[in-house]
PDB file of C-alpha atoms in Angstrom:
ATOM      1  CA  MET A   1      -0.004  -0.152  -0.206  1.00 38.00           C
ATOM      2  CA  LEU A   2       1.091   3.619  -0.858  1.00 40.00           C
ATOM      3  CA  ASP A   3       1.774   6.200   1.938  1.00 43.00           C
ATOM      4  CA  ASP A   4      -1.000   8.974   1.453  1.00 45.00           C
ATOM      5  CA  ASP A   5       0.895  11.438   3.422  1.00 47.00           C
ATOM      6  CA  ASN A   6       2.066  13.136   0.240  1.00 53.00           C
ATOM      7  CA  GLY A   7      -1.032  13.857  -1.300  1.00 54.00           C
ATOM      8  CA  TRP A   8      -0.963  11.245  -3.985  1.00 48.00           C
ATOM      9  CA  GLU A   9      -4.307   9.437  -4.568  1.00 49.00           C
ATOM     10  CA  PRO A  10      -4.570   7.092  -7.220  1.00 49.00           C
ATOM     11  CA  GLY A  11      -5.821   8.138 -10.845  1.00 48.00           C
ATOM     12  CA  PRO A  12      -8.997   6.923 -12.809  1.00 48.00           C
ATOM     13  CA  VAL A  13      -8.188   3.228 -14.574  1.00 48.00           C
ATOM     14  CA  PHE A  14      -8.401   3.619 -18.428  1.00 46.00           C
ATOM     15  CA  ASP A  15     -10.024   1.172 -20.529  1.00 49.00           C
ATOM     16  CA  GLU A  16      -9.589   3.010 -23.655  1.00 52.00           C
ATOM     17  CA  ASP A  17      -6.688   2.421 -25.811  1.00 50.00           C
ATOM     18  CA  GLU A  18      -4.275   5.483 -25.094  1.00 47.00           C
ATOM     19  CA  THR A  19      -3.176   5.569 -28.548  1.00 44.00           C
ATOM     20  CA  ASP A  20      -6.401   6.706 -30.209  1.00 49.00           C
ATOM     21  CA  TYR A  21      -4.947   9.887 -31.356  1.00 44.00           C
ATOM     22  CA  VAL A  22      -3.277  11.135 -34.403  1.00 45.00           C
ATOM     23  CA  LEU A  23       0.142  12.169 -33.953  1.00 48.00           C
ATOM     24  CA  ALA A  24       0.416  14.102 -37.069  1.00 49.00           C
ATOM     25  CA  PRO A  25      -0.688  13.745 -40.676  1.00 47.00           C
ATOM     26  CA  PRO A  26       2.020  12.206 -43.207  1.00 45.00           C
ATOM     27  CA  ALA A  27       4.436  14.914 -44.093  1.00 45.00           C
ATOM     28  CA  ALA A  28       2.699  15.555 -47.483  1.00 44.00           C
ATOM     29  CA  ASP A  29      -0.211  16.936 -45.852  1.00 49.00           C
ATOM     30  CA  THR A  30       1.393  19.179 -43.376  1.00 48.00           C
ATOM     31  CA  GLN A  31       2.818  21.010 -46.981  1.00 49.00           C
ATOM     32  CA  THR A  32       0.579  23.576 -48.762  1.00 49.00           C
ATOM     33  CA  SER A  33       3.232  23.476 -51.598  1.00 52.00           C
ATOM     34  CA  ALA A  34       7.266  23.432 -52.016  1.00 54.00           C
ATOM     35  CA  HIS A  35       7.307  27.284 -51.877  1.00 63.00           C
ATOM     36  CA  ASP A  36       4.612  27.749 -49.030  1.00 74.00           C
ATOM     37  CA  SER A  37       5.609  27.641 -45.428  1.00 81.00           C
ATOM     38  CA  PRO A  38       4.397  24.316 -44.181  1.00 84.00           C
ATOM     39  CA  LYS A  39       0.554  24.283 -42.938  1.00 91.00           C
ATOM     40  CA  PRO A  40       0.285  23.715 -39.034  1.00 95.00           C
ATOM     41  CA  VAL A  41      -1.233  20.098 -38.257  1.00 97.00           C
ATOM     42  CA  TYR A  42      -3.076  22.333 -35.530  1.00 97.00           C
ATOM     43  CA  GLY A  43      -4.904  25.634 -36.125  1.00 96.00           C
ATOM     44  CA  ASP A  44      -4.624  27.012 -32.593  1.00 97.00           C
ATOM     45  CA  LEU A  45      -2.997  25.955 -28.952  1.00 97.00           C
ATOM     46  CA  GLU A  46      -6.127  24.633 -27.603  1.00 97.00           C
ATOM     47  CA  SER A  47      -6.841  22.327 -30.398  1.00 97.00           C
ATOM     48  CA  TRP A  48      -3.453  21.100 -30.275  1.00 98.00           C
ATOM     49  CA  LEU A  49      -3.886  20.712 -26.383  1.00 97.00           C
ATOM     50  CA  ARG A  50      -7.235  19.319 -26.418  1.00 97.00           C
ATOM     51  CA  LYS A  51      -6.270  16.622 -29.536  1.00 97.00           C
ATOM     52  CA  HIS A  52      -3.001  16.057 -28.818  1.00 97.00           C
ATOM     53  CA  LEU A  53      -0.883  16.905 -25.941  1.00 97.00           C
ATOM     54  CA  SER A  54      -3.591  16.153 -23.363  1.00 95.00           C
ATOM     55  CA  GLN A  55      -4.312  12.591 -24.804  1.00 96.00           C
ATOM     56  CA  VAL A  56      -0.643  12.184 -24.985  1.00 96.00           C
ATOM     57  CA  ILE A  57       0.399  13.149 -21.484  1.00 94.00           C
ATOM     58  CA  ARG A  58      -0.972  10.705 -18.494  1.00 93.00           C
ATOM     59  CA  ARG A  59      -0.030  11.484 -15.116  1.00 91.00           C
ATOM     60  CA  ARG A  60      -1.545  10.837 -11.746  1.00 90.00           C
ATOM     61  CA  PHE A  61      -1.927  13.802  -9.644  1.00 90.00           C
ATOM     62  CA  GLY A  62      -0.960  14.539  -6.335  1.00 88.00           C
ATOM     63  CA  GLY A  63       2.418  14.492  -4.571  1.00 91.00           C
ATOM     64  CA  SER A  64       4.467  16.905  -6.429  1.00 93.00           C
ATOM     65  CA  LEU A  65       2.487  17.060  -9.591  1.00 94.00           C
ATOM     66  CA  THR A  66      -0.827  19.148 -10.142  1.00 95.00           C
ATOM     67  CA  TRP A  67      -2.651  20.818 -12.773  1.00 96.00           C
ATOM     68  CA  CYS A  68      -5.208  23.486 -13.311  1.00 96.00           C
ATOM     69  CA  SER A  69      -8.168  22.745 -16.086  1.00 96.00           C
ATOM     70  CA  GLN A  70      -8.313  26.323 -16.158  1.00 97.00           C
ATOM     71  CA  TRP A  71      -4.665  26.621 -17.562  1.00 97.00           C
ATOM     72  CA  TYR A  72      -5.889  29.549 -19.954  1.00 97.00           C
ATOM     73  CA  ARG A  73      -6.080  31.611 -16.746  1.00 97.00           C
ATOM     74  CA  HIS A  74      -2.685  31.277 -16.149  1.00 97.00           C
ATOM     75  CA  ALA A  75      -0.585  33.607 -18.272  1.00 96.00           C
ATOM     76  CA  GLU A  76       2.940  31.498 -17.539  1.00 97.00           C
ATOM     77  CA  ALA A  77       1.162  28.523 -18.630  1.00 97.00           C
ATOM     78  CA  VAL A  78      -0.451  29.936 -22.124  1.00 98.00           C
ATOM     79  CA  SER A  79       3.295  31.145 -22.825  1.00 97.00           C
ATOM     80  CA  ARG A  80       4.886  28.130 -22.051  1.00 98.00           C
ATOM     81  CA  LEU A  81       2.042  25.830 -23.862  1.00 98.00           C
ATOM     82  CA  ASN A  82       2.097  28.053 -26.779  1.00 98.00           C
ATOM     83  CA  ALA A  83       6.045  27.619 -27.219  1.00 98.00           C
ATOM     84  CA  MET A  84       5.474  23.930 -26.800  1.00 98.00           C
ATOM     85  CA  TRP A  85       2.998  23.907 -29.614  1.00 98.00           C
ATOM     86  CA  GLN A  86       4.887  26.101 -32.047  1.00 97.00           C
ATOM     87  CA  GLU A  87       8.004  24.021 -31.285  1.00 98.00           C
ATOM     88  CA  TRP A  88       6.271  20.608 -31.611  1.00 98.00           C
ATOM     89  CA  GLU A  89       4.660  21.968 -35.206  1.00 97.00           C
ATOM     90  CA  LYS A  90       8.289  22.570 -36.277  1.00 97.00           C
ATOM     91  CA  ALA A  91       9.253  19.274 -35.155  1.00 97.00           C
ATOM     92  CA  VAL A  92       6.765  17.470 -37.216  1.00 97.00           C
ATOM     93  CA  VAL A  93       7.818  19.255 -40.002  1.00 96.00           C
ATOM     94  CA  GLU A  94      11.835  18.745 -39.301  1.00 96.00           C
ATOM     95  CA  ASP A  95      11.155  15.291 -38.020  1.00 97.00           C
ATOM     96  CA  THR A  96      12.782  16.149 -34.729  1.00 97.00           C
ATOM     97  CA  MET A  97      10.443  14.813 -32.087  1.00 97.00           C
ATOM     98  CA  SER A  98      13.084  13.569 -29.855  1.00 97.00           C
ATOM     99  CA  THR A  99      14.706  17.069 -29.802  1.00 98.00           C
ATOM    100  CA  TRP A 100      11.017  18.234 -28.917  1.00 98.00           C
ATOM    101  CA  TRP A 101      10.741  16.118 -26.278  1.00 98.00           C
ATOM    102  CA  LEU A 102      13.872  16.595 -24.738  1.00 97.00           C
ATOM    103  CA  TYR A 103      14.391  20.357 -24.904  1.00 98.00           C
ATOM    104  CA  HIS A 104      10.733  21.691 -24.921  1.00 97.00           C
ATOM    105  CA  CYS A 105       8.125  19.290 -23.537  1.00 97.00           C
ATOM    106  CA  ASP A 106       9.894  17.560 -20.633  1.00 97.00           C
ATOM    107  CA  PRO A 107      11.241  20.928 -18.976  1.00 98.00           C
ATOM    108  CA  HIS A 108       8.255  23.223 -19.533  1.00 98.00           C
ATOM    109  CA  LEU A 109       5.664  20.153 -18.276  1.00 97.00           C
ATOM    110  CA  ASN A 110       7.779  20.055 -15.264  1.00 97.00           C
ATOM    111  CA  MET A 111       7.843  23.292 -14.428  1.00 97.00           C
ATOM    112  CA  LEU A 112       3.749  23.568 -15.459  1.00 97.00           C
ATOM    113  CA  MET A 113       3.201  20.786 -13.308  1.00 96.00           C
ATOM    114  CA  SER A 114       5.293  21.540 -10.452  1.00 97.00           C
ATOM    115  CA  LYS A 115       3.299  21.605  -7.287  1.00 95.00           C
ATOM    116  CA  ASP A 116       6.055  23.544  -5.520  1.00 95.00           C
ATOM    117  CA  SER A 117       6.970  26.201  -8.199  1.00 95.00           C
ATOM    118  CA  GLY A 118       4.934  25.997 -11.350  1.00 96.00           C
ATOM    119  CA  PRO A 119       1.996  28.247 -12.074  1.00 97.00           C
ATOM    120  CA  PHE A 120      -0.457  25.671 -11.071  1.00 96.00           C
ATOM    121  CA  MET A 121       1.030  25.663  -7.296  1.00 96.00           C
ATOM    122  CA  ALA A 122      -2.006  26.785  -5.796  1.00 95.00           C
ATOM    123  CA  CYS A 123      -4.480  24.786  -8.106  1.00 94.00           C
ATOM    124  CA  LYS A 124      -5.865  21.410  -8.004  1.00 92.00           C
ATOM    125  CA  PRO A 125      -6.750  19.900 -10.955  1.00 92.00           C
ATOM    126  CA  ASP A 126     -10.494  20.821 -11.071  1.00 92.00           C
ATOM    127  CA  GLU A 127     -10.121  23.856  -8.936  1.00 94.00           C
ATOM    128  CA  HIS A 128      -8.257  27.359 -10.180  1.00 96.00           C
ATOM    129  CA  ARG A 129      -6.665  29.523  -7.758  1.00 95.00           C
ATOM    130  CA  GLN A 130      -5.056  32.720  -8.869  1.00 93.00           C
ATOM    131  CA  LEU A 131      -1.626  33.672  -7.858  1.00 92.00           C
ATOM    132  CA  GLU A 132      -0.372  36.911  -7.325  1.00 92.00           C
ATOM    133  CA  PRO A 133       1.941  38.666  -9.832  1.00 92.00           C
ATOM    134  CA  LEU A 134       5.438  39.242  -8.894  1.00 92.00           C
ATOM    135  CA  PRO A 135       6.305  42.043  -6.479  1.00 95.00           C
ATOM    136  CA  LEU A 136       8.095  44.751  -8.220  1.00 95.00           C
ATOM    137  CA  ALA A 137       9.300  48.214  -6.612  1.00 95.00           C
ATOM    138  CA  ASP A 138       9.784  51.416  -9.094  1.00 94.00           C
ATOM    139  CA  SER A 139      13.309  51.414  -9.883  1.00 90.00           C
ATOM    140  CA  ASP A 140      15.281  54.631 -10.336  1.00 89.00           C
ATOM    141  CA  PRO A 141      14.970  55.551 -14.306  1.00 87.00           C
ATOM    142  CA  ASP A 142      18.636  56.637 -14.117  1.00 86.00           C
ATOM    143  CA  LEU A 143      19.290  53.349 -13.621  1.00 85.00           C
ATOM    144  CA  TRP A 144      18.594  52.296 -17.149  1.00 84.00           C
ATOM    145  CA  LEU A 145      20.743  55.059 -18.993  1.00 84.00           C
ATOM    146  CA  GLY A 146      24.094  52.664 -18.380  1.00 78.00           C
ATOM    147  CA  THR A 147      25.866  51.324 -20.822  1.00 78.00           C
ATOM    148  CA  ALA A 148      25.099  47.644 -19.944  1.00 78.00           C
ATOM    149  CA  PHE A 149      21.573  48.729 -21.057  1.00 74.00           C
ATOM    150  CA  SER A 150      21.643  50.400 -24.064  1.00 74.00           C
ATOM    151  CA  ASP A 151      21.248  49.271 -27.884  1.00 74.00           C
ATOM    152  CA  PRO A 152      24.445  47.675 -28.866  1.00 72.00           C
ATOM    153  CA  ARG A 153      23.123  48.591 -32.462  1.00 77.00           C
ATOM    154  CA  ASP A 154      23.228  51.958 -32.049  1.00 71.00           C
ATOM    155  CA  PRO A 155      26.859  53.329 -32.683  1.00 67.00           C
ATOM    156  CA  ALA A 156      26.739  56.297 -30.359  1.00 60.00           C
ATOM    157  CA  PRO A 157      24.438  55.619 -27.287  1.00 53.00           C
ATOM    158  CA  ASP A 158      25.934  58.463 -25.630  1.00 54.00           C
ATOM    159  CA  ALA A 159      26.049  61.061 -28.397  1.00 51.00           C
ATOM    160  CA  GLY A 160      23.440  63.479 -27.307  1.00 50.00           C
ATOM    161  CA  THR A 161      25.186  63.846 -23.518  1.00 51.00           C
ATOM    162  CA  ASP A 162      27.184  66.810 -23.013  1.00 51.00           C
ATOM    163  CA  ALA A 163      30.053  64.402 -21.978  1.00 50.00           C
ATOM    164  CA  ALA A 164      30.243  62.538 -24.934  1.00 48.00           C
ATOM    165  CA  VAL A 165      29.815  65.885 -27.171  1.00 44.00           C
ATOM    166  CA  ALA A 166      32.914  67.378 -25.202  1.00 48.00           C
ATOM    167  CA  ALA A 167      34.745  64.365 -25.094  1.00 47.00           C
ATOM    168  CA  SER A 168      34.219  64.227 -29.166  1.00 46.00           C
ATOM    169  CA  ARG A 169      35.430  67.777 -29.519  1.00 49.00           C
ATOM    170  CA  THR A 170      38.798  67.279 -27.442  1.00 48.00           C
ATOM    171  CA  SER A 171      39.786  63.898 -29.141  1.00 47.00           C
ATOM    172  CA  SER A 172      39.079  65.658 -32.920  1.00 47.00           C
ATOM    173  CA  SER A 173      41.334  68.627 -32.021  1.00 46.00           C
ATOM    174  CA  PRO A 174      44.674  69.102 -33.735  1.00 49.00           C
ATOM    175  CA  ASP A 175      47.685  68.551 -31.382  1.00 44.00           C
TER     176      ASP A 175
END
């Protein structure tokens, strides 16, 4: 018998075959023509999540894992899931699914489902709870004027300052 002190509860038993979904249509169906960019397998994030990811990923929640059925109410979750979907679409076309699992799906799902530090940490699979945004104090606007925060494409980031103008005059004067 398993110890229930960590919040683990047995999940439902599935009678259906876990492979009743379509991974992706054949590669020829994902192309519109030789000159066009590939046509996505799924038209939007929710379609991909409902028809693909939620059918592939099966987990028991409790212990260190959680989920929120109202995932769309968590900005971080939407951003991470959208990144996963976009990379999945590329992996289908480029035939790099193993890379997608290792470098996109696994790290994002680990963070999303983490009961300790993920965006669903206050939620239960059937109960949404909103977290507060990160607290931010107002910063000193002069802090952002340093060269570390200037645009590296700007050839003269300090050209408009009095010190930069004075320095250019002294360096261009004949000796």
